[in-house]
Short mmCIF file of N, CA and C in Angstrom, two decimals:
data_model
loop_
_atom_site.label_atom_id
_atom_site.label_comp_id
_atom_site.label_asym_id
_atom_site.label_seq_id
_atom_site.Cartn_x
_atom_site.Cartn_y
_atom_site.Cartn_z
N MET A 562 -7.97 44.69 20.06
CA MET A 562 -8.99 45.18 21.02
C MET A 562 -9.52 43.95 21.79
N VAL A 563 -9.65 44.05 23.05
CA VAL A 563 -10.21 42.97 23.84
C VAL A 563 -11.64 43.38 24.31
N ALA A 564 -12.57 42.49 24.09
CA ALA A 564 -13.94 42.74 24.51
C ALA A 564 -14.23 41.91 25.77
N VAL A 565 -14.95 42.54 26.69
CA VAL A 565 -15.28 41.88 27.93
C VAL A 565 -16.82 41.69 27.92
N TYR A 566 -17.28 40.50 28.20
CA TYR A 566 -18.73 40.26 28.10
C TYR A 566 -19.22 39.86 29.47
N ASN A 567 -20.48 40.17 29.76
CA ASN A 567 -21.13 39.88 31.07
C ASN A 567 -21.80 38.55 31.08
N PHE A 568 -21.25 37.52 30.33
CA PHE A 568 -21.87 36.26 30.31
C PHE A 568 -21.31 35.41 31.44
N VAL A 569 -22.14 34.48 31.88
CA VAL A 569 -21.70 33.53 32.94
C VAL A 569 -21.72 32.12 32.29
N THR A 570 -20.64 31.41 32.49
CA THR A 570 -20.60 30.01 32.01
C THR A 570 -21.02 29.11 33.19
N VAL A 571 -22.14 28.39 32.98
CA VAL A 571 -22.58 27.51 34.03
C VAL A 571 -22.52 26.09 33.53
N LYS A 572 -21.80 25.15 34.20
CA LYS A 572 -21.68 23.83 33.73
C LYS A 572 -22.84 22.98 34.13
N GLU A 573 -23.52 23.20 35.18
CA GLU A 573 -24.74 22.53 35.59
C GLU A 573 -25.75 23.49 36.02
N GLU A 574 -27.04 23.13 35.99
CA GLU A 574 -28.08 24.05 36.38
C GLU A 574 -27.89 24.45 37.83
N PRO A 575 -28.08 25.66 38.18
CA PRO A 575 -28.03 26.06 39.57
C PRO A 575 -29.20 25.59 40.33
N LYS A 576 -29.12 25.48 41.66
CA LYS A 576 -30.25 25.09 42.46
C LYS A 576 -31.30 26.15 42.47
N ASP A 577 -30.88 27.40 42.51
CA ASP A 577 -31.80 28.51 42.46
C ASP A 577 -31.71 29.17 41.10
N PRO A 578 -32.84 29.12 40.28
CA PRO A 578 -32.74 29.67 38.94
C PRO A 578 -32.37 31.14 38.89
N ASN A 579 -32.53 31.87 39.99
CA ASN A 579 -32.18 33.25 39.95
C ASN A 579 -30.60 33.45 40.19
N GLU A 580 -29.95 32.29 40.33
CA GLU A 580 -28.51 32.31 40.43
C GLU A 580 -27.80 32.82 39.26
N TYR A 581 -28.47 32.76 38.10
CA TYR A 581 -27.82 33.33 36.84
C TYR A 581 -27.61 34.84 37.03
N GLY A 582 -28.32 35.48 37.83
CA GLY A 582 -28.15 36.92 38.06
C GLY A 582 -28.67 37.74 36.85
N ASP A 583 -28.34 38.99 36.94
CA ASP A 583 -28.76 39.93 35.94
C ASP A 583 -27.79 39.85 34.73
N GLN A 584 -27.99 38.86 33.90
CA GLN A 584 -27.10 38.74 32.72
C GLN A 584 -27.55 39.74 31.63
N ARG A 585 -26.60 40.40 30.98
CA ARG A 585 -26.91 41.33 29.97
C ARG A 585 -26.17 40.99 28.69
N SER A 586 -26.76 41.38 27.59
CA SER A 586 -26.10 41.14 26.29
C SER A 586 -24.94 42.14 26.20
N PRO A 587 -23.97 41.84 25.30
CA PRO A 587 -22.73 42.60 25.34
C PRO A 587 -22.87 44.07 24.85
N TRP A 588 -23.71 44.35 23.84
CA TRP A 588 -23.71 45.71 23.31
C TRP A 588 -24.91 46.58 23.89
N LEU A 589 -26.11 46.02 23.75
CA LEU A 589 -27.27 46.80 24.15
C LEU A 589 -27.62 46.62 25.61
N GLU A 590 -27.10 45.65 26.24
CA GLU A 590 -27.28 45.29 27.66
C GLU A 590 -28.67 44.82 27.88
N LEU A 591 -29.26 44.10 26.91
CA LEU A 591 -30.58 43.49 27.15
C LEU A 591 -30.53 42.35 28.13
N SER A 592 -31.50 42.23 28.95
CA SER A 592 -31.62 40.96 29.74
C SER A 592 -33.08 40.57 29.66
N PHE A 593 -33.34 39.30 30.00
CA PHE A 593 -34.66 38.73 29.90
C PHE A 593 -35.07 38.13 31.23
N GLN A 594 -36.35 38.36 31.58
CA GLN A 594 -36.82 37.76 32.79
C GLN A 594 -38.13 37.03 32.46
N GLN A 595 -38.33 35.87 33.08
CA GLN A 595 -39.47 35.08 32.92
C GLN A 595 -39.81 34.45 34.29
N SER A 596 -41.13 34.55 34.72
CA SER A 596 -41.51 33.97 35.99
C SER A 596 -40.68 34.69 37.11
N LYS A 597 -40.49 35.97 36.96
CA LYS A 597 -39.72 36.82 37.96
C LYS A 597 -38.25 36.41 38.10
N ARG A 598 -37.66 35.59 37.14
CA ARG A 598 -36.33 35.18 37.29
C ARG A 598 -35.60 35.54 36.00
N TYR A 599 -34.31 35.84 36.12
CA TYR A 599 -33.49 36.19 34.95
C TYR A 599 -33.30 34.87 34.14
N VAL A 600 -33.31 35.05 32.84
CA VAL A 600 -33.07 33.97 31.86
C VAL A 600 -31.57 33.91 31.54
N LYS A 601 -31.00 32.73 31.58
CA LYS A 601 -29.64 32.48 31.18
C LYS A 601 -29.44 32.84 29.72
N LEU A 602 -28.37 33.58 29.46
CA LEU A 602 -27.96 33.93 28.08
C LEU A 602 -26.79 33.04 27.63
N ASP A 603 -26.84 32.49 26.42
CA ASP A 603 -25.76 31.72 25.89
C ASP A 603 -25.12 32.55 24.72
N ARG A 604 -23.88 32.32 24.45
CA ARG A 604 -23.26 33.07 23.35
C ARG A 604 -22.60 32.08 22.47
N VAL A 605 -22.79 32.35 21.14
CA VAL A 605 -22.09 31.51 20.09
C VAL A 605 -21.39 32.54 19.22
N ASP A 606 -20.09 32.32 18.94
CA ASP A 606 -19.33 33.24 18.12
C ASP A 606 -19.74 32.94 16.66
N ILE A 607 -20.22 34.02 15.96
CA ILE A 607 -20.61 33.84 14.54
C ILE A 607 -19.93 34.82 13.61
N HIS A 608 -18.82 35.45 14.14
CA HIS A 608 -18.23 36.55 13.30
C HIS A 608 -17.62 36.02 12.00
N LYS A 609 -17.33 34.69 11.94
CA LYS A 609 -16.82 34.17 10.60
C LYS A 609 -17.92 34.04 9.59
N THR A 610 -19.18 33.93 10.02
CA THR A 610 -20.28 33.80 9.12
C THR A 610 -20.78 35.13 8.59
N TYR A 611 -20.84 36.11 9.50
CA TYR A 611 -21.35 37.43 9.23
C TYR A 611 -20.15 38.37 9.07
N LYS A 612 -20.07 39.12 7.95
CA LYS A 612 -18.94 39.91 7.57
C LYS A 612 -18.83 41.27 8.29
N ASP A 613 -19.70 41.45 9.25
CA ASP A 613 -19.76 42.81 9.86
C ASP A 613 -18.99 42.88 11.17
N GLY A 614 -18.01 42.08 11.33
CA GLY A 614 -17.24 42.15 12.59
C GLY A 614 -17.69 41.17 13.62
N PRO A 615 -17.14 41.27 14.80
CA PRO A 615 -17.40 40.26 15.84
C PRO A 615 -18.79 40.41 16.50
N HIS A 616 -19.87 40.02 15.84
CA HIS A 616 -21.12 39.97 16.42
C HIS A 616 -21.41 38.49 16.90
N TYR A 617 -22.20 38.36 17.92
CA TYR A 617 -22.41 37.08 18.55
C TYR A 617 -23.90 36.78 18.44
N LEU A 618 -24.17 35.50 18.24
CA LEU A 618 -25.55 35.03 18.38
C LEU A 618 -25.80 34.75 19.87
N ILE A 619 -26.79 35.39 20.41
CA ILE A 619 -27.12 35.25 21.84
C ILE A 619 -28.33 34.28 21.95
N GLY A 620 -28.12 33.21 22.59
CA GLY A 620 -29.20 32.21 22.77
C GLY A 620 -29.98 32.45 24.05
N VAL A 621 -31.35 32.43 23.91
CA VAL A 621 -32.28 32.68 24.97
C VAL A 621 -33.35 31.59 24.90
N ASN A 622 -33.48 30.82 25.96
CA ASN A 622 -34.56 29.78 26.05
C ASN A 622 -35.72 30.28 26.85
N LEU A 623 -36.92 30.27 26.23
CA LEU A 623 -38.09 30.79 26.85
C LEU A 623 -39.22 29.71 26.76
N SER A 624 -40.00 29.70 27.87
CA SER A 624 -41.19 28.84 27.82
C SER A 624 -42.36 29.69 27.18
N SER A 625 -43.49 29.08 27.15
CA SER A 625 -44.68 29.85 26.56
C SER A 625 -45.23 30.93 27.49
N ASP A 626 -44.71 31.08 28.68
CA ASP A 626 -45.14 32.04 29.62
C ASP A 626 -44.75 33.47 29.17
N PRO A 627 -45.43 34.48 29.61
CA PRO A 627 -45.02 35.86 29.29
C PRO A 627 -43.61 36.11 29.87
N PHE A 628 -42.93 37.07 29.28
CA PHE A 628 -41.57 37.47 29.70
C PHE A 628 -41.37 38.90 29.62
N ARG A 629 -40.21 39.38 30.10
CA ARG A 629 -39.90 40.79 30.04
C ARG A 629 -38.51 40.96 29.39
N ILE A 630 -38.39 41.98 28.66
CA ILE A 630 -37.08 42.42 28.17
C ILE A 630 -36.75 43.64 28.90
N LEU A 631 -35.55 43.66 29.50
CA LEU A 631 -35.13 44.81 30.29
C LEU A 631 -33.86 45.48 29.58
N ILE A 632 -33.77 46.72 29.57
CA ILE A 632 -32.60 47.40 28.97
C ILE A 632 -32.37 48.72 29.71
N PRO A 633 -31.15 49.00 30.14
CA PRO A 633 -30.85 50.29 30.83
C PRO A 633 -31.19 51.42 29.87
N GLN A 634 -31.80 52.47 30.45
CA GLN A 634 -32.09 53.74 29.69
C GLN A 634 -30.80 54.36 29.25
N LYS A 635 -30.71 54.69 27.93
CA LYS A 635 -29.59 55.37 27.42
C LYS A 635 -29.74 56.86 27.30
N SER A 636 -30.99 57.34 26.94
CA SER A 636 -31.34 58.74 26.88
C SER A 636 -32.81 58.89 27.01
N ASP A 637 -33.27 60.12 27.01
CA ASP A 637 -34.73 60.41 27.20
C ASP A 637 -35.50 59.94 25.95
N GLY A 638 -34.85 59.92 24.77
CA GLY A 638 -35.52 59.57 23.51
C GLY A 638 -35.31 58.20 23.01
N ASP A 639 -34.98 57.23 23.93
CA ASP A 639 -34.70 55.88 23.50
C ASP A 639 -35.85 55.24 22.70
N ALA A 640 -35.39 54.52 21.63
CA ALA A 640 -36.43 53.70 20.85
C ALA A 640 -35.72 52.34 20.63
N LEU A 641 -36.34 51.30 21.05
CA LEU A 641 -35.85 49.98 20.78
C LEU A 641 -36.68 49.33 19.71
N MET A 642 -35.96 48.78 18.68
CA MET A 642 -36.60 48.11 17.53
C MET A 642 -36.24 46.64 17.61
N ILE A 643 -37.27 45.76 17.52
CA ILE A 643 -37.04 44.33 17.65
C ILE A 643 -37.69 43.68 16.40
N THR A 644 -36.94 42.81 15.71
CA THR A 644 -37.49 42.09 14.57
C THR A 644 -37.25 40.58 14.76
N PRO A 645 -38.26 39.82 15.09
CA PRO A 645 -38.06 38.32 15.14
C PRO A 645 -38.48 37.76 13.81
N TRP A 646 -37.78 36.66 13.40
CA TRP A 646 -38.14 35.92 12.10
C TRP A 646 -37.87 34.49 12.32
N VAL A 647 -38.32 33.71 11.38
CA VAL A 647 -38.26 32.22 11.48
C VAL A 647 -36.97 31.67 11.12
N ASP A 648 -36.03 32.36 10.44
CA ASP A 648 -34.69 31.94 10.17
C ASP A 648 -33.69 33.04 10.28
N ASN A 649 -32.48 32.72 10.09
CA ASN A 649 -31.38 33.73 10.40
C ASN A 649 -31.08 34.64 9.20
N THR A 650 -31.85 34.58 8.15
CA THR A 650 -31.66 35.46 6.95
C THR A 650 -31.70 36.97 7.36
N ILE A 651 -32.44 37.28 8.38
CA ILE A 651 -32.53 38.71 8.80
C ILE A 651 -31.21 39.25 9.26
N PHE A 652 -30.29 38.39 9.67
CA PHE A 652 -28.93 38.84 10.20
C PHE A 652 -28.14 39.44 9.03
N ASN A 653 -28.35 38.98 7.81
CA ASN A 653 -27.62 39.42 6.64
C ASN A 653 -28.15 40.74 6.13
N GLN A 654 -29.24 41.23 6.56
CA GLN A 654 -29.87 42.46 6.05
C GLN A 654 -29.44 43.71 6.76
N ILE A 655 -28.71 43.59 7.87
CA ILE A 655 -28.26 44.73 8.65
C ILE A 655 -26.76 44.70 8.75
N LYS A 656 -26.13 45.78 8.37
CA LYS A 656 -24.68 45.87 8.44
C LYS A 656 -24.22 47.27 8.93
N ARG A 657 -23.11 47.27 9.65
CA ARG A 657 -22.55 48.53 10.12
C ARG A 657 -22.29 49.47 8.98
N GLY A 658 -22.66 50.75 9.17
CA GLY A 658 -22.45 51.74 8.16
C GLY A 658 -23.68 52.00 7.25
N MET A 659 -24.63 51.13 7.36
CA MET A 659 -25.90 51.38 6.58
C MET A 659 -26.66 52.51 7.21
N LYS A 660 -27.47 53.19 6.41
CA LYS A 660 -28.43 54.14 6.96
C LYS A 660 -29.53 53.20 7.59
N VAL A 661 -30.05 53.63 8.71
CA VAL A 661 -31.04 52.78 9.40
C VAL A 661 -32.20 52.45 8.50
N PHE A 662 -32.71 53.35 7.77
CA PHE A 662 -33.90 53.13 6.89
C PHE A 662 -33.58 52.40 5.62
N GLU A 663 -32.30 52.02 5.39
CA GLU A 663 -31.94 51.14 4.28
C GLU A 663 -32.10 49.67 4.68
N VAL A 664 -32.19 49.38 5.96
CA VAL A 664 -32.36 48.05 6.45
C VAL A 664 -33.87 47.68 6.18
N PRO A 665 -34.13 46.64 5.39
CA PRO A 665 -35.47 46.36 4.97
C PRO A 665 -36.52 46.35 6.05
N TYR A 666 -36.30 45.81 7.23
CA TYR A 666 -37.30 45.80 8.25
C TYR A 666 -37.27 47.02 9.15
N LEU A 667 -36.30 47.98 8.92
CA LEU A 667 -36.30 49.14 9.72
C LEU A 667 -36.74 50.46 8.87
N CYS A 668 -37.17 50.17 7.68
CA CYS A 668 -37.51 51.25 6.73
C CYS A 668 -38.64 52.20 7.31
N LYS A 669 -38.73 53.40 6.75
CA LYS A 669 -39.70 54.31 7.16
C LYS A 669 -41.06 53.70 6.82
N GLY A 670 -41.99 53.71 7.83
CA GLY A 670 -43.29 53.10 7.60
C GLY A 670 -43.38 51.58 7.97
N CYS A 671 -42.22 51.03 8.38
CA CYS A 671 -42.18 49.60 8.74
C CYS A 671 -42.47 49.37 10.22
N GLY A 672 -42.54 50.42 11.03
CA GLY A 672 -42.70 50.26 12.47
C GLY A 672 -44.08 49.82 12.82
N LEU A 673 -44.18 48.84 13.71
CA LEU A 673 -45.43 48.37 14.19
C LEU A 673 -45.60 49.00 15.62
N ALA A 674 -46.27 50.03 15.63
CA ALA A 674 -46.51 50.76 16.90
C ALA A 674 -47.55 49.97 17.71
N LYS A 675 -47.17 49.56 18.86
CA LYS A 675 -48.02 48.79 19.74
C LYS A 675 -48.97 49.67 20.58
N ALA A 676 -49.85 49.13 21.34
CA ALA A 676 -50.65 49.93 22.25
C ALA A 676 -49.72 50.69 23.17
N ARG A 677 -50.17 51.70 23.81
CA ARG A 677 -49.32 52.57 24.67
C ARG A 677 -48.74 51.82 25.84
N TYR A 678 -49.47 50.77 26.29
CA TYR A 678 -49.03 50.07 27.46
C TYR A 678 -49.15 48.59 27.19
N GLY A 679 -48.18 47.76 27.74
CA GLY A 679 -48.17 46.35 27.50
C GLY A 679 -49.15 45.59 28.40
N PRO A 680 -49.10 44.30 28.35
CA PRO A 680 -48.11 43.46 27.62
C PRO A 680 -48.34 43.48 26.17
N PHE A 681 -47.24 43.21 25.40
CA PHE A 681 -47.27 43.24 23.95
C PHE A 681 -46.96 41.88 23.37
N GLU A 682 -47.50 41.64 22.19
CA GLU A 682 -47.10 40.49 21.44
C GLU A 682 -46.02 40.94 20.47
N LEU A 683 -44.91 40.16 20.33
CA LEU A 683 -43.86 40.46 19.38
C LEU A 683 -44.33 39.89 18.03
N THR A 684 -44.50 40.74 17.03
CA THR A 684 -44.90 40.32 15.71
C THR A 684 -43.76 39.73 14.98
N VAL A 685 -43.91 38.56 14.46
CA VAL A 685 -42.86 37.88 13.64
C VAL A 685 -43.00 38.26 12.22
N SER A 686 -42.04 39.01 11.73
CA SER A 686 -42.12 39.53 10.35
C SER A 686 -40.72 39.97 9.93
N LYS A 687 -40.38 39.74 8.66
CA LYS A 687 -39.18 40.31 8.07
C LYS A 687 -39.41 41.56 7.25
N GLU A 688 -40.70 42.01 7.26
CA GLU A 688 -41.10 43.22 6.56
C GLU A 688 -41.38 44.37 7.46
N ALA A 689 -41.31 44.12 8.78
CA ALA A 689 -41.72 45.18 9.76
C ALA A 689 -40.89 45.02 11.02
N VAL A 690 -40.97 45.98 11.90
CA VAL A 690 -40.22 46.04 13.20
C VAL A 690 -41.20 46.35 14.32
N ASN A 691 -41.01 45.65 15.47
CA ASN A 691 -41.70 45.97 16.65
C ASN A 691 -41.00 47.23 17.23
N TYR A 692 -41.71 48.32 17.34
CA TYR A 692 -41.14 49.61 17.70
C TYR A 692 -41.56 50.05 19.06
N PHE A 693 -40.63 50.11 20.01
CA PHE A 693 -40.89 50.48 21.38
C PHE A 693 -40.31 51.82 21.66
N ILE A 694 -41.16 52.80 22.07
CA ILE A 694 -40.72 54.10 22.39
C ILE A 694 -41.74 54.73 23.45
N ASP A 695 -41.28 55.72 24.16
CA ASP A 695 -42.15 56.36 25.11
C ASP A 695 -42.73 55.43 26.18
N THR A 696 -44.05 55.44 26.35
CA THR A 696 -44.61 54.59 27.35
C THR A 696 -44.49 53.06 27.04
N ARG A 697 -44.30 52.77 25.77
CA ARG A 697 -44.13 51.32 25.40
C ARG A 697 -42.88 50.75 25.98
N LEU A 698 -41.94 51.60 26.40
CA LEU A 698 -40.71 51.10 26.97
C LEU A 698 -40.84 50.89 28.51
N GLY A 699 -41.92 51.37 29.08
CA GLY A 699 -42.21 51.09 30.52
C GLY A 699 -41.02 51.40 31.45
N THR A 700 -40.47 52.66 31.34
CA THR A 700 -39.24 52.96 32.08
C THR A 700 -39.54 53.15 33.57
N VAL A 701 -38.75 52.43 34.37
CA VAL A 701 -38.85 52.52 35.88
C VAL A 701 -37.45 52.60 36.42
N ASP A 702 -37.09 53.62 37.16
CA ASP A 702 -35.80 53.73 37.83
C ASP A 702 -34.56 53.57 36.81
N GLY A 703 -34.67 54.14 35.63
CA GLY A 703 -33.60 54.14 34.69
C GLY A 703 -33.48 52.84 33.86
N THR A 704 -34.49 51.95 33.92
CA THR A 704 -34.47 50.67 33.21
C THR A 704 -35.76 50.55 32.38
N HIS A 705 -35.62 50.36 31.12
CA HIS A 705 -36.82 50.07 30.27
C HIS A 705 -37.24 48.66 30.55
N ASN A 706 -38.53 48.49 30.67
CA ASN A 706 -39.14 47.21 31.11
C ASN A 706 -40.31 46.87 30.15
N ILE A 707 -40.12 46.01 29.13
CA ILE A 707 -41.08 45.74 28.11
C ILE A 707 -41.70 44.35 28.37
N SER A 708 -42.99 44.34 28.69
CA SER A 708 -43.67 43.09 29.01
C SER A 708 -44.14 42.48 27.67
N ILE A 709 -43.80 41.20 27.45
CA ILE A 709 -44.14 40.50 26.28
C ILE A 709 -45.00 39.32 26.57
N SER A 710 -46.16 39.20 25.94
CA SER A 710 -47.16 38.10 26.24
C SER A 710 -46.87 36.89 25.32
N GLY A 711 -46.15 37.11 24.16
CA GLY A 711 -45.84 36.00 23.29
C GLY A 711 -45.47 36.56 21.97
N PHE A 712 -45.51 35.63 20.94
CA PHE A 712 -45.15 35.93 19.53
C PHE A 712 -46.38 35.69 18.65
N ALA A 713 -46.56 36.49 17.59
CA ALA A 713 -47.67 36.36 16.68
C ALA A 713 -47.21 36.62 15.22
N ALA A 714 -47.76 35.89 14.31
CA ALA A 714 -47.46 36.09 12.87
C ALA A 714 -48.24 37.31 12.42
N ARG A 715 -47.76 37.96 11.37
CA ARG A 715 -48.35 39.10 10.80
C ARG A 715 -49.11 38.66 9.51
N ALA A 716 -50.41 38.73 9.47
CA ALA A 716 -51.20 38.19 8.41
C ALA A 716 -50.93 38.87 7.10
N GLN A 717 -50.66 40.12 7.05
CA GLN A 717 -50.49 40.89 5.76
C GLN A 717 -49.16 40.74 5.11
N ASP A 718 -48.23 39.98 5.72
CA ASP A 718 -46.91 39.83 5.05
C ASP A 718 -47.05 38.96 3.78
N ALA A 719 -46.17 39.23 2.86
CA ALA A 719 -46.22 38.49 1.51
C ALA A 719 -45.91 37.02 1.72
N GLU A 720 -45.05 36.69 2.67
CA GLU A 720 -44.63 35.26 2.89
C GLU A 720 -45.42 34.77 4.16
N PRO A 721 -46.18 33.69 3.99
CA PRO A 721 -46.84 33.15 5.16
C PRO A 721 -45.84 32.70 6.25
N VAL A 722 -46.17 32.86 7.49
CA VAL A 722 -45.31 32.62 8.59
C VAL A 722 -45.86 31.48 9.49
N THR A 723 -45.00 30.49 9.77
CA THR A 723 -45.36 29.49 10.74
C THR A 723 -44.33 29.63 11.82
N ILE A 724 -44.74 29.90 13.05
CA ILE A 724 -43.87 30.05 14.16
C ILE A 724 -43.51 28.67 14.73
N GLY A 725 -42.26 28.31 14.68
CA GLY A 725 -41.80 27.03 15.16
C GLY A 725 -41.15 27.13 16.52
N ASP A 726 -40.22 26.21 16.86
CA ASP A 726 -39.58 26.20 18.10
C ASP A 726 -38.42 27.23 18.25
N ASN A 727 -37.91 27.69 17.10
CA ASN A 727 -36.91 28.67 17.09
C ASN A 727 -37.20 29.89 16.30
N LEU A 728 -36.83 30.99 16.87
CA LEU A 728 -36.99 32.31 16.22
C LEU A 728 -35.70 33.03 16.26
N TYR A 729 -35.35 33.81 15.19
CA TYR A 729 -34.09 34.59 15.13
C TYR A 729 -34.54 36.03 15.19
N MET A 730 -33.78 36.77 16.05
CA MET A 730 -34.23 38.18 16.35
C MET A 730 -33.08 39.18 16.24
N VAL A 731 -33.39 40.33 15.67
CA VAL A 731 -32.46 41.43 15.70
C VAL A 731 -33.04 42.51 16.61
N ALA A 732 -32.16 42.97 17.48
CA ALA A 732 -32.58 44.08 18.42
C ALA A 732 -31.68 45.30 17.99
N PHE A 733 -32.27 46.40 17.75
CA PHE A 733 -31.52 47.61 17.27
C PHE A 733 -31.99 48.88 18.09
N MET A 734 -30.95 49.65 18.43
CA MET A 734 -31.26 50.96 19.06
C MET A 734 -30.19 52.00 18.55
N ASP A 735 -30.71 53.00 17.91
CA ASP A 735 -29.81 54.04 17.38
C ASP A 735 -29.37 54.93 18.54
N ILE A 736 -28.35 54.51 19.29
CA ILE A 736 -27.96 55.10 20.57
C ILE A 736 -27.56 56.56 20.35
N ASN A 737 -26.74 56.84 19.39
CA ASN A 737 -26.29 58.14 19.15
C ASN A 737 -27.15 58.99 18.23
N ASN A 738 -28.32 58.44 17.79
CA ASN A 738 -29.32 59.20 16.96
C ASN A 738 -28.75 59.78 15.69
N ASP A 739 -27.77 59.03 15.07
CA ASP A 739 -27.13 59.60 13.79
C ASP A 739 -27.78 59.01 12.55
N GLY A 740 -28.77 58.14 12.70
CA GLY A 740 -29.33 57.52 11.54
C GLY A 740 -28.54 56.49 10.78
N ILE A 741 -27.40 56.12 11.46
CA ILE A 741 -26.51 55.16 10.84
C ILE A 741 -26.41 53.93 11.78
N VAL A 742 -26.36 52.74 11.18
CA VAL A 742 -26.24 51.53 12.00
C VAL A 742 -24.72 51.39 12.43
N ASN A 743 -24.54 51.56 13.72
CA ASN A 743 -23.19 51.42 14.29
C ASN A 743 -23.02 50.04 14.89
N HIS A 744 -21.77 49.63 15.10
CA HIS A 744 -21.48 48.29 15.56
C HIS A 744 -22.15 47.91 16.84
N ALA A 745 -22.11 48.79 17.85
CA ALA A 745 -22.63 48.41 19.18
C ALA A 745 -24.12 48.74 19.31
N GLU A 746 -24.81 48.97 18.22
CA GLU A 746 -26.25 49.35 18.28
C GLU A 746 -27.19 48.20 17.90
N TYR A 747 -26.67 47.03 17.54
CA TYR A 747 -27.57 45.91 17.18
C TYR A 747 -26.95 44.60 17.61
N GLU A 748 -27.92 43.64 17.87
CA GLU A 748 -27.54 42.33 18.32
C GLU A 748 -28.41 41.25 17.67
N PHE A 749 -27.83 40.09 17.65
CA PHE A 749 -28.54 38.86 17.05
C PHE A 749 -28.87 37.97 18.19
N TYR A 750 -30.08 37.41 18.10
CA TYR A 750 -30.58 36.48 19.11
C TYR A 750 -31.19 35.23 18.44
N LYS A 751 -31.00 34.08 19.07
CA LYS A 751 -31.78 32.86 18.72
C LYS A 751 -32.63 32.56 19.88
N ILE A 752 -33.94 32.65 19.68
CA ILE A 752 -34.90 32.41 20.76
C ILE A 752 -35.40 30.93 20.59
N THR A 753 -35.20 30.16 21.59
CA THR A 753 -35.72 28.79 21.59
C THR A 753 -36.97 28.71 22.48
N LEU A 754 -38.05 28.33 21.93
CA LEU A 754 -39.36 28.25 22.67
C LEU A 754 -39.53 26.85 23.12
N ASP A 755 -39.65 26.64 24.46
CA ASP A 755 -39.89 25.27 24.97
C ASP A 755 -41.31 25.04 25.12
#
């Protein structure tokens, strides 16, 4: 099977930062915008490290400014779940074929429902998930538009959290609503905070 990705390889920085265009991740089609410009996505092949097939670590460099996560609408009942953490151990906790609620941070009752309207802080926790549904997705013209003001630690977690320059994030969407983690329903990200 040959996979085609929407990544752009740029050897030098473009003169116009919007020159990166609307880059999207390979499975969920997430893109990031900051200061009204698309953020360049980098890809690192990690399928040898993670036994769940050819998943890729998607690199995203962000400043401390607010940013947006954009994703095409898949259905009327879309729900996007995002879990950022301080290291890549969260990648080993989700595998194709698992029931969604067997994933430790996607379990029933682990959802952190945000206010109905953004901007939102992404809570950094391996015990909970940032849960975006309905108005929290901010859907306009068939694209979900989630405004993020920054990252915050969750005080009630068993393990104290210090947010450093790098965060590791899992994005998940049960696209076919079968309650099973399927290959094209989750992605791994490394967020570098400048």
